[in-house]
GROMACS .gro file of C-alpha atoms in nm:
model
  442
    1MET     CA    1  -2.613  -1.855  -0.982
    2LEU     CA    2  -2.835  -2.108  -0.806
    3GLU     CA    3  -2.730  -2.375  -1.055
    4LYS     CA    4  -2.379  -2.355  -0.911
    5TYR     CA    5  -2.457  -2.285  -0.547
    6THR     CA    6  -2.755  -2.346  -0.319
    7ILE     CA    7  -2.814  -2.123  -0.018
    8GLU     CA    8  -2.793  -2.342   0.293
    9GLY     CA    9  -2.754  -2.311   0.667
   10GLY     CA   10  -2.970  -2.277   0.974
   11THR     CA   11  -2.802  -1.971   1.126
   12ALA     CA   12  -2.663  -1.643   0.995
   13SER     CA   13  -2.306  -1.766   1.058
   14GLU     CA   14  -2.366  -2.092   0.870
   15ILE     CA   15  -2.522  -1.916   0.571
   16ALA     CA   16  -2.240  -1.660   0.559
   17ALA     CA   17  -1.972  -1.929   0.590
   18GLY     CA   18  -2.127  -2.126   0.305
   19VAL     CA   19  -2.139  -1.827   0.072
   20GLU     CA   20  -1.782  -1.728   0.159
   21ALA     CA   21  -1.661  -2.083   0.090
   22ALA     CA   22  -1.841  -2.081  -0.247
   23VAL     CA   23  -1.669  -1.754  -0.338
   24SER     CA   24  -1.327  -1.888  -0.241
   25GLU     CA   25  -1.382  -2.207  -0.440
   26GLY     CA   26  -1.502  -2.023  -0.750
   27ARG     CA   27  -1.861  -2.149  -0.742
   28LEU     CA   28  -1.972  -1.788  -0.692
   29PRO     CA   29  -1.753  -1.575  -0.921
   30PRO     CA   30  -1.683  -1.203  -0.870
   31GLY     CA   31  -1.987  -0.999  -0.975
   32ALA     CA   32  -2.234  -1.285  -0.925
   33THR     CA   33  -2.578  -1.162  -0.816
   34LEU     CA   34  -2.716  -1.302  -0.490
   35PRO     CA   35  -3.090  -1.343  -0.418
   36PRO     CA   36  -3.282  -1.081  -0.216
   37VAL     CA   37  -3.300  -1.134   0.158
   38ARG     CA   38  -3.653  -1.278   0.154
   39GLU     CA   39  -3.560  -1.528  -0.116
   40VAL     CA   40  -3.254  -1.635   0.083
   41ALA     CA   41  -3.476  -1.685   0.385
   42ALA     CA   42  -3.713  -1.902   0.183
   43LEU     CA   43  -3.433  -2.108   0.025
   44ALA     CA   44  -3.259  -2.172   0.358
   45GLY     CA   45  -3.578  -2.206   0.560
   46VAL     CA   46  -3.486  -1.931   0.804
   47SER     CA   47  -3.641  -1.599   0.904
   48PRO     CA   48  -3.575  -1.283   0.698
   49GLY     CA   49  -3.392  -1.143   1.001
   50THR     CA   50  -3.149  -1.437   0.997
   51ALA     CA   51  -3.092  -1.397   0.624
   52ALA     CA   52  -3.032  -1.022   0.667
   53ALA     CA   53  -2.781  -1.094   0.946
   54ALA     CA   54  -2.597  -1.337   0.716
   55TYR     CA   55  -2.567  -1.071   0.447
   56ARG     CA   56  -2.447  -0.821   0.706
   57LEU     CA   57  -2.170  -1.063   0.812
   58LEU     CA   58  -2.065  -1.110   0.449
   59ARG     CA   59  -2.051  -0.734   0.391
   60GLU     CA   60  -1.840  -0.687   0.704
   61ARG     CA   61  -1.598  -0.954   0.581
   62GLY     CA   62  -1.566  -0.780   0.245
   63VAL     CA   63  -1.719  -1.069   0.048
   64ILE     CA   64  -2.030  -0.901  -0.091
   65GLU     CA   65  -2.158  -0.550  -0.160
   66THR     CA   66  -2.504  -0.402  -0.196
   67ALA     CA   67  -2.542  -0.176  -0.499
   68GLY     CA   68  -2.889  -0.025  -0.456
   69ARG     CA   69  -3.132  -0.135  -0.726
   70ARG     CA   70  -2.868  -0.361  -0.877
   71GLY     CA   71  -2.904  -0.584  -0.575
   72THR     CA   72  -2.643  -0.773  -0.376
   73ARG     CA   73  -2.336  -0.904  -0.556
   74VAL     CA   74  -2.011  -1.081  -0.486
   75ARG     CA   75  -1.746  -0.810  -0.476
   76SER     CA   76  -1.528  -0.777  -0.785
   77ARG     CA   77  -1.229  -0.835  -0.558
   78PRO     CA   78  -1.357  -1.035  -0.258
   79ALA     CA   79  -1.147  -1.032   0.057
   80SER     CA   80  -1.044  -1.390  -0.022
   81THR     CA   81  -0.900  -1.287  -0.361
   82PHE     CA   82  -0.572  -1.102  -0.312
   83ARG     CA   83  -0.438  -0.865  -0.573
   84GLU     CA   84  -0.091  -1.018  -0.553
   85GLU     CA   85  -0.245  -1.327  -0.713
   86ILE     CA   86  -0.280  -1.123  -1.033
   87ARG     CA   87   0.058  -1.206  -1.175
   88VAL     CA   88   0.249  -1.289  -1.490
   89GLU     CA   89   0.424  -1.622  -1.532
   90VAL     CA   90   0.782  -1.535  -1.626
   91PRO     CA   91   0.938  -1.787  -1.867
   92PRO     CA   92   1.306  -1.878  -1.832
   93GLY     CA   93   1.541  -1.626  -1.989
   94VAL     CA   94   1.300  -1.331  -1.957
   95ARG     CA   95   1.417  -1.022  -1.765
   96ASP     CA   96   1.178  -0.985  -1.474
   97LEU     CA   97   1.091  -0.623  -1.393
   98SER     CA   98   0.767  -0.710  -1.213
   99LYS     CA   99   0.901  -0.732  -0.857
  100GLY     CA  100   0.898  -0.427  -0.630
  101ASN     CA  101   1.223  -0.504  -0.449
  102PRO     CA  102   1.508  -0.256  -0.399
  103ASP     CA  103   1.848  -0.311  -0.557
  104PRO     CA  104   2.048  -0.540  -0.322
  105ARG     CA  105   2.364  -0.361  -0.436
  106LEU     CA  106   2.237  -0.040  -0.276
  107LEU     CA  107   2.148  -0.193   0.062
  108PRO     CA  108   2.401  -0.157   0.345
  109PRO     CA  109   2.581  -0.469   0.475
  110LEU     CA  110   2.425  -0.596   0.794
  111HIS     CA  111   2.696  -0.810   0.955
  112GLU     CA  112   2.845  -0.528   1.166
  113ALA     CA  113   2.508  -0.390   1.272
  114LEU     CA  114   2.380  -0.735   1.371
  115ALA     CA  115   2.702  -0.812   1.559
  116VAL     CA  116   2.671  -0.488   1.755
  117ALA     CA  117   2.305  -0.568   1.827
  118ALA     CA  118   2.396  -0.919   1.944
  119ARG     CA  119   2.660  -0.784   2.187
  120ALA     CA  120   2.410  -0.533   2.324
  121HIS     CA  121   2.157  -0.813   2.364
  122GLU     CA  122   2.409  -1.020   2.562
  123GLU     CA  123   2.474  -0.728   2.796
  124ARG     CA  124   2.111  -0.617   2.827
  125PRO     CA  125   1.877  -0.892   2.704
  126ALA     CA  126   1.528  -0.766   2.621
  127MET     CA  127   1.258  -0.916   2.840
  128TYR     CA  128   0.879  -0.898   2.851
  129GLY     CA  129   0.773  -0.542   2.915
  130THR     CA  130   1.085  -0.382   2.772
  131GLY     CA  131   1.001  -0.065   2.581
  132ASP     CA  132   1.120   0.035   2.234
  133ASP     CA  133   1.491   0.111   2.192
  134GLU     CA  134   1.551   0.465   2.319
  135GLU     CA  135   1.838   0.535   2.080
  136LEU     CA  136   1.631   0.432   1.781
  137LEU     CA  137   1.337   0.644   1.899
  138GLY     CA  138   1.568   0.941   1.942
  139LEU     CA  139   1.723   0.900   1.597
  140ALA     CA  140   1.382   0.858   1.437
  141GLY     CA  141   1.242   1.161   1.616
  142ARG     CA  142   1.527   1.387   1.506
  143ARG     CA  143   1.495   1.272   1.145
  144LEU     CA  144   1.119   1.327   1.144
  145ARG     CA  145   1.141   1.674   1.298
  146ALA     CA  146   1.414   1.770   1.050
  147ASP     CA  147   1.166   1.688   0.772
  148GLY     CA  148   0.893   1.902   0.924
  149VAL     CA  149   0.685   1.628   1.087
  150PRO     CA  150   0.535   1.761   1.414
  151ALA     CA  151   0.694   1.644   1.739
  152ALA     CA  152   0.469   1.370   1.877
  153PRO     CA  153   0.484   1.029   2.048
  154LEU     CA  154   0.675   0.754   1.869
  155ALA     CA  155   0.644   0.378   1.836
  156ILE     CA  156   0.821   0.104   1.641
  157THR     CA  157   0.622  -0.138   1.425
  158SER     CA  158   0.703  -0.428   1.194
  159GLY     CA  159   0.674  -0.228   0.874
  160THR     CA  160   0.424   0.012   0.722
  161LEU     CA  161   0.141  -0.236   0.673
  162ASP     CA  162   0.170  -0.351   1.035
  163ALA     CA  163   0.122   0.006   1.157
  164VAL     CA  164  -0.160   0.083   0.914
  165GLU     CA  165  -0.353  -0.234   0.995
  166ARG     CA  166  -0.340  -0.174   1.369
  167VAL     CA  167  -0.449   0.188   1.339
  168LEU     CA  168  -0.732   0.117   1.095
  169THR     CA  169  -0.857  -0.170   1.310
  170ALA     CA  170  -0.854   0.054   1.618
  171HIS     CA  171  -1.033   0.348   1.452
  172LEU     CA  172  -1.269   0.204   1.192
  173ARG     CA  173  -1.541  -0.058   1.166
  174PRO     CA  174  -1.649  -0.277   0.872
  175GLY     CA  175  -1.844  -0.073   0.622
  176ASP     CA  176  -1.666   0.255   0.700
  177ALA     CA  177  -1.543   0.452   0.400
  178ILE     CA  178  -1.171   0.508   0.352
  179ALA     CA  179  -1.010   0.729   0.087
  180VAL     CA  180  -0.724   0.554  -0.097
  181GLU     CA  181  -0.510   0.641  -0.396
  182ASP     CA  182  -0.610   0.497  -0.733
  183PRO     CA  183  -0.390   0.346  -0.861
  184GLY     CA  184  -0.250   0.251  -0.524
  185TRP     CA  185  -0.044   0.013  -0.314
  186THR     CA  186  -0.158  -0.346  -0.367
  187ALA     CA  187  -0.112  -0.454  -0.005
  188LEU     CA  188  -0.316  -0.162   0.125
  189LEU     CA  189  -0.602  -0.230  -0.116
  190ASP     CA  190  -0.603  -0.595  -0.006
  191LEU     CA  191  -0.604  -0.488   0.359
  192VAL     CA  192  -0.899  -0.255   0.304
  193ALA     CA  193  -1.094  -0.544   0.153
  194VAL     CA  194  -1.004  -0.786   0.432
  195LEU     CA  195  -1.112  -0.535   0.698
  196GLY     CA  196  -1.445  -0.491   0.521
  197LEU     CA  197  -1.388  -0.119   0.462
  198ARG     CA  198  -1.538   0.067   0.168
  199PRO     CA  199  -1.265   0.218  -0.053
  200VAL     CA  200  -1.327   0.564  -0.198
  201PRO     CA  201  -1.070   0.601  -0.478
  202MET     CA  202  -0.871   0.921  -0.527
  203ARG     CA  203  -0.709   0.979  -0.864
  204LEU     CA  204  -0.367   1.143  -0.865
  205ASP     CA  205  -0.103   1.307  -1.080
  206ASP     CA  206   0.273   1.340  -1.036
  207GLU     CA  207   0.223   1.571  -0.734
  208GLY     CA  208  -0.003   1.337  -0.538
  209PRO     CA  209  -0.380   1.302  -0.490
  210LEU     CA  210  -0.582   1.561  -0.679
  211PRO     CA  211  -0.745   1.809  -0.437
  212GLU     CA  212  -1.087   1.770  -0.596
  213GLN     CA  213  -1.061   1.394  -0.549
  214LEU     CA  214  -0.977   1.426  -0.179
  215ASP     CA  215  -1.258   1.680  -0.139
  216ARG     CA  216  -1.502   1.440  -0.305
  217ALA     CA  217  -1.393   1.155  -0.078
  218LEU     CA  218  -1.426   1.365   0.236
  219ARG     CA  219  -1.772   1.488   0.132
  220ALA     CA  220  -1.868   1.124   0.065
  221GLY     CA  221  -1.807   1.048   0.432
  222ALA     CA  222  -1.458   0.896   0.432
  223ARG     CA  223  -1.357   0.837   0.793
  224ALA     CA  224  -0.990   0.781   0.706
  225VAL     CA  225  -0.751   0.891   0.432
  226VAL     CA  226  -0.428   0.717   0.329
  227ILE     CA  227  -0.178   0.927   0.133
  228THR     CA  228   0.175   0.839   0.016
  229ALA     CA  229   0.417   1.125   0.068
  230ARG     CA  230   0.686   1.015  -0.182
  231ALA     CA  231   0.765   0.722  -0.412
  232GLN     CA  232   0.395   0.643  -0.449
  233ASN     CA  233   0.342   0.283  -0.548
  234PRO     CA  234   0.294   0.235  -0.841
  235THR     CA  235   0.311   0.580  -1.008
  236GLY     CA  236   0.611   0.739  -0.835
  237ALA     CA  237   0.409   1.049  -0.740
  238ALA     CA  238   0.546   1.276  -0.468
  239VAL     CA  239   0.339   1.536  -0.283
  240SER     CA  240   0.474   1.882  -0.377
  241ALA     CA  241   0.478   2.185  -0.148
  242ALA     CA  242   0.188   2.346  -0.334
  243ARG     CA  243  -0.018   2.025  -0.335
  244ALA     CA  244   0.054   1.968   0.035
  245GLY     CA  245  -0.090   2.312   0.112
  246GLU     CA  246  -0.410   2.234  -0.079
  247LEU     CA  247  -0.450   1.893   0.080
  248ARG     CA  248  -0.384   2.024   0.432
  249GLU     CA  249  -0.652   2.288   0.389
  250LEU     CA  250  -0.908   2.028   0.285
  251LEU     CA  251  -0.813   1.794   0.569
  252ALA     CA  252  -0.825   2.073   0.826
  253ALA     CA  253  -1.193   2.122   0.740
  254HIS     CA  254  -1.255   1.760   0.850
  255PRO     CA  255  -1.054   1.732   1.174
  256GLU     CA  256  -1.233   1.413   1.279
  257VAL     CA  257  -1.090   1.216   0.983
  258LEU     CA  258  -0.799   0.980   1.050
  259LEU     CA  259  -0.498   1.070   0.832
  260VAL     CA  260  -0.247   0.795   0.754
  261GLU     CA  261   0.066   0.933   0.584
  262ASP     CA  262   0.306   0.679   0.432
  263ASP     CA  263   0.664   0.799   0.382
  264HIS     CA  264   0.833   0.473   0.286
  265GLY     CA  265   1.044   0.681   0.042
  266ALA     CA  266   1.262   0.825   0.317
  267GLY     CA  267   1.623   0.727   0.255
  268PHE     CA  268   1.604   0.658  -0.117
  269VAL     CA  269   1.410   0.953  -0.267
  270GLU     CA  270   1.578   1.274  -0.378
  271LEU     CA  271   1.279   1.507  -0.329
  272PRO     CA  272   1.210   1.667   0.010
  273LEU     CA  273   0.915   1.569   0.226
  274HIS     CA  274   0.614   1.803   0.245
  275PRO     CA  275   0.424   1.646   0.534
  276LEU     CA  276   0.050   1.648   0.591
  277ALA     CA  277   0.085   1.514   0.946
  278GLY     CA  278  -0.104   1.719   1.200
  279ALA     CA  279  -0.364   1.852   0.955
  280THR     CA  280  -0.631   1.654   1.142
  281THR     CA  281  -0.680   1.570   1.508
  282ARG     CA  282  -0.610   1.199   1.454
  283TRP     CA  283  -0.309   1.110   1.241
  284ILE     CA  284  -0.003   0.892   1.200
  285HIS     CA  285   0.310   0.927   0.989
  286VAL     CA  286   0.485   0.597   0.905
  287ARG     CA  287   0.846   0.576   0.788
  288SER     CA  288   0.950   0.228   0.674
  289THR     CA  289   1.314   0.121   0.645
  290ALA     CA  290   1.237  -0.158   0.396
  291LYS     CA  291   1.352   0.006   0.073
  292SER     CA  292   1.647   0.196   0.220
  293LEU     CA  293   1.796  -0.063   0.458
  294GLY     CA  294   1.638  -0.394   0.352
  295PRO     CA  295   1.288  -0.548   0.348
  296ASP     CA  296   1.382  -0.828   0.587
  297LEU     CA  297   1.451  -0.582   0.871
  298ARG     CA  298   1.069  -0.545   0.901
  299LEU     CA  299   1.082  -0.220   1.092
  300ALA     CA  300   0.908   0.118   1.070
  301PRO     CA  301   0.906   0.408   1.316
  302VAL     CA  302   0.561   0.564   1.356
  303THR     CA  303   0.460   0.897   1.503
  304GLY     CA  304   0.117   1.043   1.560
  305ASP     CA  305  -0.121   1.210   1.800
  306PRO     CA  306  -0.121   1.065   2.154
  307VAL     CA  307  -0.461   0.894   2.128
  308THR     CA  308  -0.385   0.722   1.797
  309LEU     CA  309  -0.037   0.614   1.909
  310GLU     CA  310  -0.175   0.468   2.231
  311ARG     CA  311  -0.439   0.275   2.036
  312LEU     CA  312  -0.167   0.145   1.806
  313ARG     CA  313   0.045   0.032   2.100
  314GLY     CA  314  -0.258  -0.132   2.258
  315ARG     CA  315  -0.328  -0.335   1.945
  316GLN     CA  316   0.041  -0.422   1.923
  317ARG     CA  317   0.051  -0.549   2.281
  318LEU     CA  318  -0.245  -0.776   2.208
  319ALA     CA  319  -0.065  -0.937   1.911
  320ALA     CA  320   0.310  -0.935   1.846
  321GLY     CA  321   0.383  -0.743   2.165
  322TRP     CA  322   0.690  -0.564   2.034
  323VAL     CA  323   0.939  -0.549   1.749
  324SER     CA  324   1.259  -0.748   1.802
  325HIS     CA  325   1.510  -0.539   1.995
  326LEU     CA  326   1.787  -0.707   1.797
  327LEU     CA  327   1.643  -0.549   1.484
  328GLN     CA  328   1.590  -0.217   1.660
  329HIS     CA  329   1.954  -0.210   1.774
  330ALA     CA  330   2.069  -0.302   1.425
  331VAL     CA  331   1.871  -0.021   1.258
  332ALA     CA  332   1.992   0.228   1.518
  333HIS     CA  333   2.350   0.128   1.438
  334LEU     CA  334   2.292   0.162   1.062
  335TRP     CA  335   2.147   0.510   1.110
  336ARG     CA  336   2.409   0.621   1.363
  337THR     CA  337   2.699   0.516   1.138
  338ASN     CA  338   2.538   0.643   0.814
  339ALA     CA  339   2.579   0.296   0.665
  340ALA     CA  340   2.364   0.393   0.367
  341ASP     CA  341   2.406   0.724   0.183
  342PRO     CA  342   2.054   0.843   0.089
  343ALA     CA  343   2.182   1.084  -0.177
  344THR     CA  344   2.382   0.815  -0.357
  345VAL     CA  345   2.097   0.564  -0.343
  346ALA     CA  346   1.841   0.820  -0.463
  347ALA     CA  347   2.065   0.930  -0.749
  348SER     CA  348   2.111   0.571  -0.866
  349TYR     CA  349   1.736   0.501  -0.877
  350ALA     CA  350   1.667   0.840  -1.036
  351ALA     CA  351   1.917   0.775  -1.317
  352ARG     CA  352   1.742   0.450  -1.414
  353ARG     CA  353   1.388   0.578  -1.366
  354ASN     CA  354   1.436   0.914  -1.538
  355GLY     CA  355   1.640   0.751  -1.810
  356LEU     CA  356   1.361   0.510  -1.895
  357VAL     CA  357   1.089   0.778  -1.883
  358ALA     CA  358   1.296   1.002  -2.114
  359ALA     CA  359   1.378   0.718  -2.356
  360LEU     CA  360   1.009   0.630  -2.377
  361ALA     CA  361   0.912   0.993  -2.433
  362GLU     CA  362   1.151   1.010  -2.728
  363ARG     CA  363   0.954   0.720  -2.877
  364GLY     CA  364   0.615   0.878  -2.812
  365VAL     CA  365   0.529   0.662  -2.508
  366ARG     CA  366   0.395   0.846  -2.204
  367ALA     CA  367   0.519   0.720  -1.867
  368HIS     CA  368   0.525   0.836  -1.505
  369GLY     CA  369   0.798   0.797  -1.246
  370ARG     CA  370   0.873   1.114  -1.053
  371THR     CA  371   1.030   0.929  -0.758
  372GLY     CA  372   1.087   0.578  -0.626
  373LEU     CA  373   1.151   0.242  -0.787
  374ASN     CA  374   0.870   0.215  -1.042
  375VAL     CA  375   0.764   0.349  -1.380
  376TRP     CA  376   0.389   0.352  -1.456
  377ILE     CA  377   0.292   0.329  -1.824
  378PRO     CA  378  -0.072   0.377  -1.934
  379VAL     CA  379  -0.174   0.131  -2.206
  380ALA     CA  380  -0.486   0.052  -2.404
  381ASP     CA  381  -0.493  -0.315  -2.299
  382GLU     CA  382  -0.278  -0.473  -2.028
  383SER     CA  383  -0.296  -0.833  -2.148
  384THR     CA  384  -0.194  -0.749  -2.503
  385ALA     CA  385   0.091  -0.525  -2.391
  386ILE     CA  386   0.223  -0.782  -2.142
  387THR     CA  387   0.211  -1.062  -2.399
  388ARG     CA  388   0.393  -0.857  -2.660
  389LEU     CA  389   0.655  -0.748  -2.409
  390LEU     CA  390   0.712  -1.106  -2.291
  391ALA     CA  391   0.774  -1.204  -2.652
  392ARG     CA  392   1.054  -0.945  -2.656
  393GLY     CA  393   1.213  -1.081  -2.339
  394TRP     CA  394   1.075  -0.850  -2.067
  395ALA     CA  395   0.824  -0.913  -1.787
  396CYS     CA  396   0.634  -0.638  -1.605
  397ALA     CA  397   0.353  -0.624  -1.351
  398PRO     CA  398  -0.009  -0.580  -1.465
  399GLY     CA  399  -0.159  -0.254  -1.348
  400ALA     CA  400  -0.477  -0.442  -1.252
  401ARG     CA  401  -0.307  -0.524  -0.923
  402ASN     CA  402  -0.308  -0.157  -0.828
  403ARG     CA  403  -0.621  -0.020  -0.990
  404ILE     CA  404  -0.973   0.036  -0.861
  405GLY     CA  405  -1.127   0.245  -1.137
  406SER     CA  406  -0.828   0.403  -1.308
  407PRO     CA  407  -0.740   0.303  -1.668
  408PRO     CA  408  -0.512   0.011  -1.767
  409ALA     CA  409  -0.137   0.044  -1.724
  410LEU     CA  410   0.186  -0.148  -1.670
  411ARG     CA  411   0.424  -0.121  -1.376
  412LEU     CA  412   0.796  -0.169  -1.432
  413THR     CA  413   1.036  -0.178  -1.136
  414VAL     CA  414   1.370  -0.024  -1.235
  415SER     CA  415   1.574  -0.129  -0.931
  416SER     CA  416   1.732  -0.425  -1.112
  417LEU     CA  417   1.771  -0.237  -1.440
  418ASP     CA  418   2.122  -0.151  -1.557
  419LEU     CA  419   2.174   0.173  -1.749
  420PRO     CA  420   2.281   0.002  -2.074
  421GLU     CA  421   1.947  -0.184  -2.075
  422ILE     CA  422   1.738   0.132  -2.085
  423GLU     CA  423   1.751   0.194  -2.460
  424PRO     CA  424   1.677  -0.168  -2.563
  425LEU     CA  425   1.391  -0.182  -2.310
  426ALA     CA  426   1.245   0.146  -2.432
  427ALA     CA  427   1.261   0.029  -2.792
  428ASP     CA  428   1.087  -0.298  -2.707
  429LEU     CA  429   0.823  -0.119  -2.500
  430ALA     CA  430   0.751   0.124  -2.782
  431ALA     CA  431   0.708  -0.168  -3.020
  432ALA     CA  432   0.486  -0.360  -2.779
  433LEU     CA  433   0.258  -0.086  -2.653
  434THR     CA  434  -0.043   0.066  -2.819
  435PRO     CA  435  -0.091   0.442  -2.768
  436ALA     CA  436  -0.259   0.535  -2.439
  437PRO     CA  437  -0.517   0.814  -2.403
  438ILE     CA  438  -0.394   1.149  -2.279
  439GLY     CA  439  -0.473   1.245  -1.921
  440ARG     CA  440  -0.363   1.220  -1.562
  441TYR     CA  441  -0.250   0.857  -1.524
  442GLY     CA  442  -0.493   0.782  -1.806
   0.00000   0.00000   0.00000
């Protein structure tokens, strides 16, 4: 390691900045072992206290981790290395099923909604200090209560990740443990790393996180838990009524834990919601409109306990301030006029997803996709499977983007898939994939 990088700097900040730059530039690769604190102090000519402070800064930034007797290492996925950078180059002429976008053909047209919003803006232009759109809050509240989410304060954020980041930043500190699904949402796993939090992975099956995995995470000291209600990315898992009861019981025994419930599947998933919201004292339930109405609307209603919602609003006021009222008016209009039919949209995605899972099963290939836009296929080796599939004209996403410790897999997004393509795709997948071990998502 020292052949590639020399510890330098006269202060803790300078030493930490130098190490972080070396990681970003590749001079310190993931997994590289760093010297003990006293050796760092000797190399840089500083006190052991200064060297220890530098390491503490690097841990808080998510750059390094201390693994007991194994010493201090560069994290396998440093905060400066984003999972979205793990990608497949798609040659011309190859069908690309690696993107997680919804089907544009199933999104409602926006021209009327935006025109209505523009007229409202002309009559009542939003100024500094204007609160969230009351009609939108009312519509969101009624929808949430109809799905069994407890009545609680509401706010509007710029998407799920915006809400989650603000709440985690307000509640947690670098080094805190947070329970996350494994495999899980790429953006969330990146966010956890950037915030310097310690992920505690929870394995899952088609009904959501396994109770014993949540129990293990809570006993390990997790201060927050993030669970996807439906359309889990990337596996398609959806929390069932029975599983929700088990998870609620476990969470109720740890009321101090922050629960973040992600229901981005609302509006395009056929299965009902079985909410966990309210199982702990501090909680939020986020409902994005990205997949049902369009990603560029960048809007998500959020509900939660009064303290957590007020902290979220406080963080929001310090940054963006508010979500565009033009967008809020537009979404309210789309909801009020039923511009998108959730049943029709859900049925369309289900036909493609279930069709592919069934076609693969007929060929002896195990796959998961209970809800949502994706199909998750365990494989023996991701690189080999991706290369073979590319040779047959199909591109998919490597499961490495989504995994912490779960076995290799591929993610295929079915939103752009046409029904006549299912059989040819299944045949090519069966030819390209090696058998995967039996088990829950591997």
